[in-house]
Amino acid sequence: MSDLPRGLRVVAAANASPFTLDGTRTYIVGCERPVVIDPGPDDPAHVHAVVTALAGRRPVALLLTHAHPDHAAAAPALRARTGAPIALAPGAHQLPFPTDVVDWTIQPGDRWVTDAGPVEALPTPGHCPDHVAFLWQSDDGPTAFVGDLLLGQGDTTLVAAPEGDVVAYLESLDRLEAARPRWLLPGHGPPMADPAAAIARFRAHRRERVAQVARRLAAGATPDPATLARELYGPLPAPLDRAAAASVEAILRALDAL
């Protein structure tokens, strides 16, 4: 991570899984006036590690890319430990904490000023309705914290019913591409030093999955998500089989709009 912009620290959570890869990455931007991006899972050891990394500084805000527990559940504990406000975009299907702990409802273009440069909200729904990326204007160039919009390896992320919206997801990739970031920092997996290539790779994969489903339907296949998922992905262990079926369901919902 030594080539990444100055003023950035990363605290990795010990929650590795097929969905989180090597675990959730909590990012701290700035030193004297930092923001924390994605506080991570509700794990006391992880919360302690983030507080230790803050070295007594009170964050300007705890910024959530979205409300899924692996990214957001530690926010109330960090709020209690540091006094920093929690900022989350509207639209989450379910919160991992009471609604009254959300101090700031994120709107497009909202900005937080750190001693390492400003951080701005960029709406990126698709993985879920409340998903937001954060653009940091560092001295070393624009850096995007992308949550689950893209992962740090492979060519796919979860865009699954009922929360996932394939049309919104593809539009969000376009929106991120237009911001021309120098780095992409995902919530899971390593940083991406070639954002254009990564965005193109994830876009192509999603469009190909949509095309595969469309071709099977045109050939007379029954529009059943579980059946189509088995045909497309082959046998998968649980819970990946359920995620694959939910992903196909999101594609079926999107086909009329694409």
Coordinates of C-alpha atoms in Angstrom, one line a residue:
M1 CA 0.0 0.0 0.0
S2 CA 3.0 2.3 0.0
D3 CA 2.2 3.8 -3.4
L4 CA -1.2 5.0 -2.2
P5 CA -1.8 8.7 -1.4
R6 CA -0.3 10.1 1.7
G7 CA -2.6 10.6 4.7
L8 CA -4.4 7.2 4.3
R9 CA -4.5 4.4 6.8
V10 CA -6.2 1.0 6.5
V11 CA -7.5 -1.2 9.3
A12 CA -8.5 -4.7 8.0
A13 CA -11.2 -6.6 9.9
A14 CA -10.9 -10.3 10.6
N15 CA -14.1 -11.3 8.8
A16 CA -12.9 -13.1 5.7
S17 CA -15.5 -15.1 3.8
P18 CA -16.6 -15.9 0.3
F19 CA -18.5 -12.6 0.2
T20 CA -15.9 -10.4 2.0
L21 CA -12.8 -11.9 0.5
D22 CA -9.9 -11.2 2.9
G23 CA -12.2 -9.1 5.2
T24 CA -13.6 -5.6 5.3
R25 CA -11.2 -2.7 5.0
T26 CA -11.8 0.4 7.1
Y27 CA -10.1 3.5 5.8
I28 CA -9.0 6.5 7.7
V29 CA -8.3 9.7 5.7
G30 CA -6.4 12.4 7.4
C31 CA -4.5 12.6 10.7
E32 CA -5.6 15.6 12.7
R33 CA -9.1 15.9 11.2
P34 CA -9.8 12.5 9.8
V35 CA -12.8 10.7 8.5
V36 CA -13.4 7.0 8.9
I37 CA -14.9 5.3 5.8
D38 CA -16.8 2.0 6.5
P39 CA -16.3 1.4 10.3
G40 CA -16.6 -2.4 9.6
P41 CA -18.2 -5.3 11.4
D42 CA -19.4 -5.2 15.1
D43 CA -16.2 -6.8 16.4
P44 CA -14.7 -5.4 19.6
A45 CA -11.2 -6.2 18.4
H46 CA -11.7 -4.3 15.1
V47 CA -13.3 -1.3 16.9
H48 CA -10.3 -1.2 19.2
A49 CA -7.9 -1.4 16.3
V50 CA -9.7 1.6 14.6
V51 CA -9.7 3.6 17.8
T52 CA -6.0 2.9 18.2
A53 CA -5.2 4.0 14.7
L54 CA -7.1 7.3 15.3
A55 CA -4.6 8.0 18.1
G56 CA -7.0 10.1 20.2
R57 CA -8.2 12.2 17.2
R58 CA -12.0 12.8 16.9
P59 CA -13.1 12.0 13.3
V60 CA -15.0 14.6 11.4
A61 CA -17.5 11.8 10.5
L62 CA -18.0 8.1 10.2
L63 CA -18.9 7.7 6.6
L64 CA -20.8 4.6 5.5
T65 CA -20.7 3.4 1.8
H66 CA -23.9 1.4 2.7
A67 CA -25.6 -0.1 5.7
H68 CA -24.6 -3.8 5.3
P69 CA -23.3 -5.1 8.6
D70 CA -19.8 -6.0 7.4
H71 CA -19.3 -2.3 6.6
A72 CA -21.5 -0.5 9.1
A73 CA -22.2 -2.5 12.2
A74 CA -19.3 -1.0 14.1
A75 CA -20.4 2.5 13.6
P76 CA -22.4 2.9 16.9
A77 CA -19.5 1.6 18.9
L78 CA -17.1 4.0 17.2
R79 CA -19.6 6.8 17.6
A80 CA -19.7 6.1 21.4
R81 CA -15.9 5.8 21.6
T82 CA -15.0 8.9 19.6
G83 CA -18.1 11.2 19.5
A84 CA -18.0 11.3 15.7
P85 CA -21.3 11.5 13.8
I86 CA -22.5 8.7 11.6
A87 CA -23.3 9.6 8.0
L88 CA -25.4 7.3 5.8
A89 CA -27.3 7.7 2.6
P90 CA -31.1 7.1 2.6
G91 CA -32.7 4.0 1.1
A92 CA -31.3 1.1 3.1
H93 CA -33.7 -1.9 3.3
Q94 CA -32.5 -2.7 6.8
L95 CA -30.1 -1.1 9.3
P96 CA -27.8 -3.0 11.6
F97 CA -28.4 -0.4 14.3
P98 CA -31.2 1.9 15.5
T99 CA -32.1 4.7 13.2
D100 CA -31.6 7.3 15.8
V101 CA -27.8 6.8 15.8
V102 CA -27.6 8.2 12.2
D103 CA -26.6 11.8 12.6
W104 CA -26.2 12.8 8.9
T105 CA -28.3 11.8 5.9
I106 CA -25.9 11.9 3.0
Q107 CA -27.0 13.8 -0.1
P108 CA -25.2 13.9 -3.5
G109 CA -22.2 16.2 -3.3
D110 CA -22.0 16.3 0.5
R111 CA -18.4 17.2 1.5
W112 CA -16.2 16.6 4.5
V113 CA -13.0 18.5 5.0
T114 CA -10.0 16.6 6.4
D115 CA -6.5 17.8 6.9
A116 CA -5.5 15.5 4.0
G117 CA -8.0 17.0 1.5
P118 CA -11.8 17.0 1.0
V119 CA -14.0 13.9 0.7
E120 CA -17.2 14.1 -1.4
A121 CA -20.2 11.8 -1.7
L122 CA -20.9 10.2 -5.1
P123 CA -24.2 8.2 -5.2
T124 CA -23.5 4.7 -6.6
P125 CA -26.7 2.6 -6.1
G126 CA -26.9 -0.9 -7.6
H127 CA -25.4 -3.2 -5.0
C128 CA -28.1 -1.7 -2.8
P129 CA -30.2 1.5 -2.9
D130 CA -28.2 3.4 -0.3
H131 CA -24.7 2.7 -1.8
V132 CA -22.4 5.7 -2.0
A133 CA -18.8 6.0 -3.1
F134 CA -16.5 8.7 -1.6
L135 CA -14.1 10.8 -3.7
W136 CA -11.0 12.0 -1.9
Q137 CA -9.1 14.8 -3.5
S138 CA -5.7 14.0 -2.2
D139 CA -2.4 15.7 -3.0
D140 CA -1.6 12.6 -5.1
G141 CA -4.7 12.7 -7.2
P142 CA -8.4 11.7 -6.8
T143 CA -9.0 8.5 -5.0
A144 CA -12.4 6.7 -4.8
F145 CA -13.5 4.5 -1.9
V146 CA -16.0 2.2 -3.6
G147 CA -17.4 0.0 -0.9
D148 CA -19.0 -3.0 -2.7
L149 CA -19.4 -1.3 -6.1
L150 CA -16.3 -3.2 -7.1
L151 CA -14.2 -5.7 -5.3
G152 CA -10.4 -5.8 -5.3
Q153 CA -10.2 -9.0 -7.2
G154 CA -12.1 -10.7 -10.0
D155 CA -14.7 -9.1 -12.2
T156 CA -18.0 -9.3 -10.2
T157 CA -19.7 -8.1 -7.1
L158 CA -23.1 -9.0 -5.6
V159 CA -26.0 -7.3 -7.4
A160 CA -28.9 -9.4 -6.1
A161 CA -32.6 -9.1 -5.5
P162 CA -34.3 -7.7 -3.5
E163 CA -31.8 -4.9 -3.0
G164 CA -29.8 -5.1 -6.1
D165 CA -30.6 -3.1 -9.2
V166 CA -28.6 -4.0 -12.4
V167 CA -29.6 -0.9 -14.3
A168 CA -28.6 1.4 -11.4
Y169 CA -25.4 -0.6 -11.0
L170 CA -24.3 -0.1 -14.6
E171 CA -25.2 3.6 -14.3
S172 CA -23.1 3.9 -11.2
L173 CA -20.1 2.4 -12.9
D174 CA -20.5 5.1 -15.6
R175 CA -20.8 7.8 -12.9
L176 CA -17.6 6.5 -11.2
E177 CA -15.8 6.3 -14.5
A178 CA -16.7 9.9 -15.3
A179 CA -15.1 11.0 -12.0
R180 CA -11.7 9.8 -13.3
P181 CA -10.2 8.5 -10.1
R182 CA -6.5 7.7 -9.9
W183 CA -7.1 4.8 -7.4
L184 CA -10.1 2.6 -6.5
L185 CA -10.1 1.4 -2.9
P186 CA -12.7 -1.3 -2.4
G187 CA -14.3 -2.5 0.8
H188 CA -12.9 -5.9 0.2
G189 CA -9.7 -6.9 -1.5
P190 CA -6.6 -4.9 -2.6
P191 CA -6.5 -1.4 -4.1
M192 CA -6.9 -1.1 -7.9
A193 CA -4.3 1.1 -9.6
D194 CA -6.0 1.0 -13.1
P195 CA -9.6 2.2 -12.4
A196 CA -10.6 2.4 -16.1
A197 CA -9.6 -1.2 -16.6
A198 CA -11.3 -2.4 -13.5
I199 CA -14.6 -0.5 -14.3
A200 CA -14.5 -1.9 -17.8
R201 CA -14.0 -5.4 -16.5
F202 CA -16.9 -5.3 -14.0
R203 CA -19.2 -3.7 -16.6
A204 CA -18.4 -6.3 -19.2
H205 CA -19.0 -9.1 -16.8
R206 CA -22.4 -7.8 -15.7
R207 CA -23.5 -7.1 -19.3
E208 CA -22.4 -10.6 -20.3
R209 CA -24.5 -12.1 -17.5
V210 CA -27.5 -10.1 -18.7
A211 CA -26.9 -11.3 -22.3
Q212 CA -26.6 -14.9 -21.1
V213 CA -30.0 -14.8 -19.3
A214 CA -31.6 -13.0 -22.3
R215 CA -30.3 -15.7 -24.7
R216 CA -31.7 -18.5 -22.6
L217 CA -35.1 -16.9 -22.3
A218 CA -35.1 -16.3 -26.0
A219 CA -34.4 -20.1 -26.5
G220 CA -37.5 -20.9 -24.3
A221 CA -36.0 -21.3 -20.9
T222 CA -38.3 -20.9 -17.9
P223 CA -37.7 -17.6 -16.1
D224 CA -36.9 -19.2 -12.8
P225 CA -34.0 -17.7 -11.0
A226 CA -32.7 -20.8 -9.3
T227 CA -32.9 -22.9 -12.5
L228 CA -31.2 -20.3 -14.6
A229 CA -28.5 -19.8 -12.0
R230 CA -27.7 -23.5 -12.0
E231 CA -27.4 -23.4 -15.8
L232 CA -25.2 -20.3 -15.8
Y233 CA -23.0 -21.0 -12.7
G234 CA -23.1 -24.7 -12.3
P235 CA -23.2 -26.4 -8.9
L236 CA -22.4 -24.0 -6.0
P237 CA -22.2 -24.5 -2.3
A238 CA -24.6 -22.8 0.0
P239 CA -24.9 -19.8 0.5
L240 CA -23.4 -19.0 -2.9
D241 CA -26.2 -20.9 -4.7
R242 CA -28.8 -18.6 -3.1
A243 CA -26.7 -15.5 -4.0
A244 CA -26.4 -16.7 -7.6
A245 CA -30.2 -17.2 -7.8
A246 CA -30.8 -13.7 -6.3
S247 CA -28.4 -12.2 -8.9
V248 CA -30.3 -13.8 -11.7
E249 CA -33.5 -12.5 -10.3
A250 CA -32.1 -9.0 -10.4
I251 CA -31.2 -9.6 -14.0
L252 CA -34.7 -10.7 -14.9
R253 CA -36.1 -7.6 -13.3
A254 CA -33.7 -5.4 -15.3
L255 CA -34.1 -7.0 -18.7
D256 CA -37.1 -4.8 -19.7
A257 CA -35.1 -1.6 -18.9
L258 CA -31.8 -2.5 -20.6

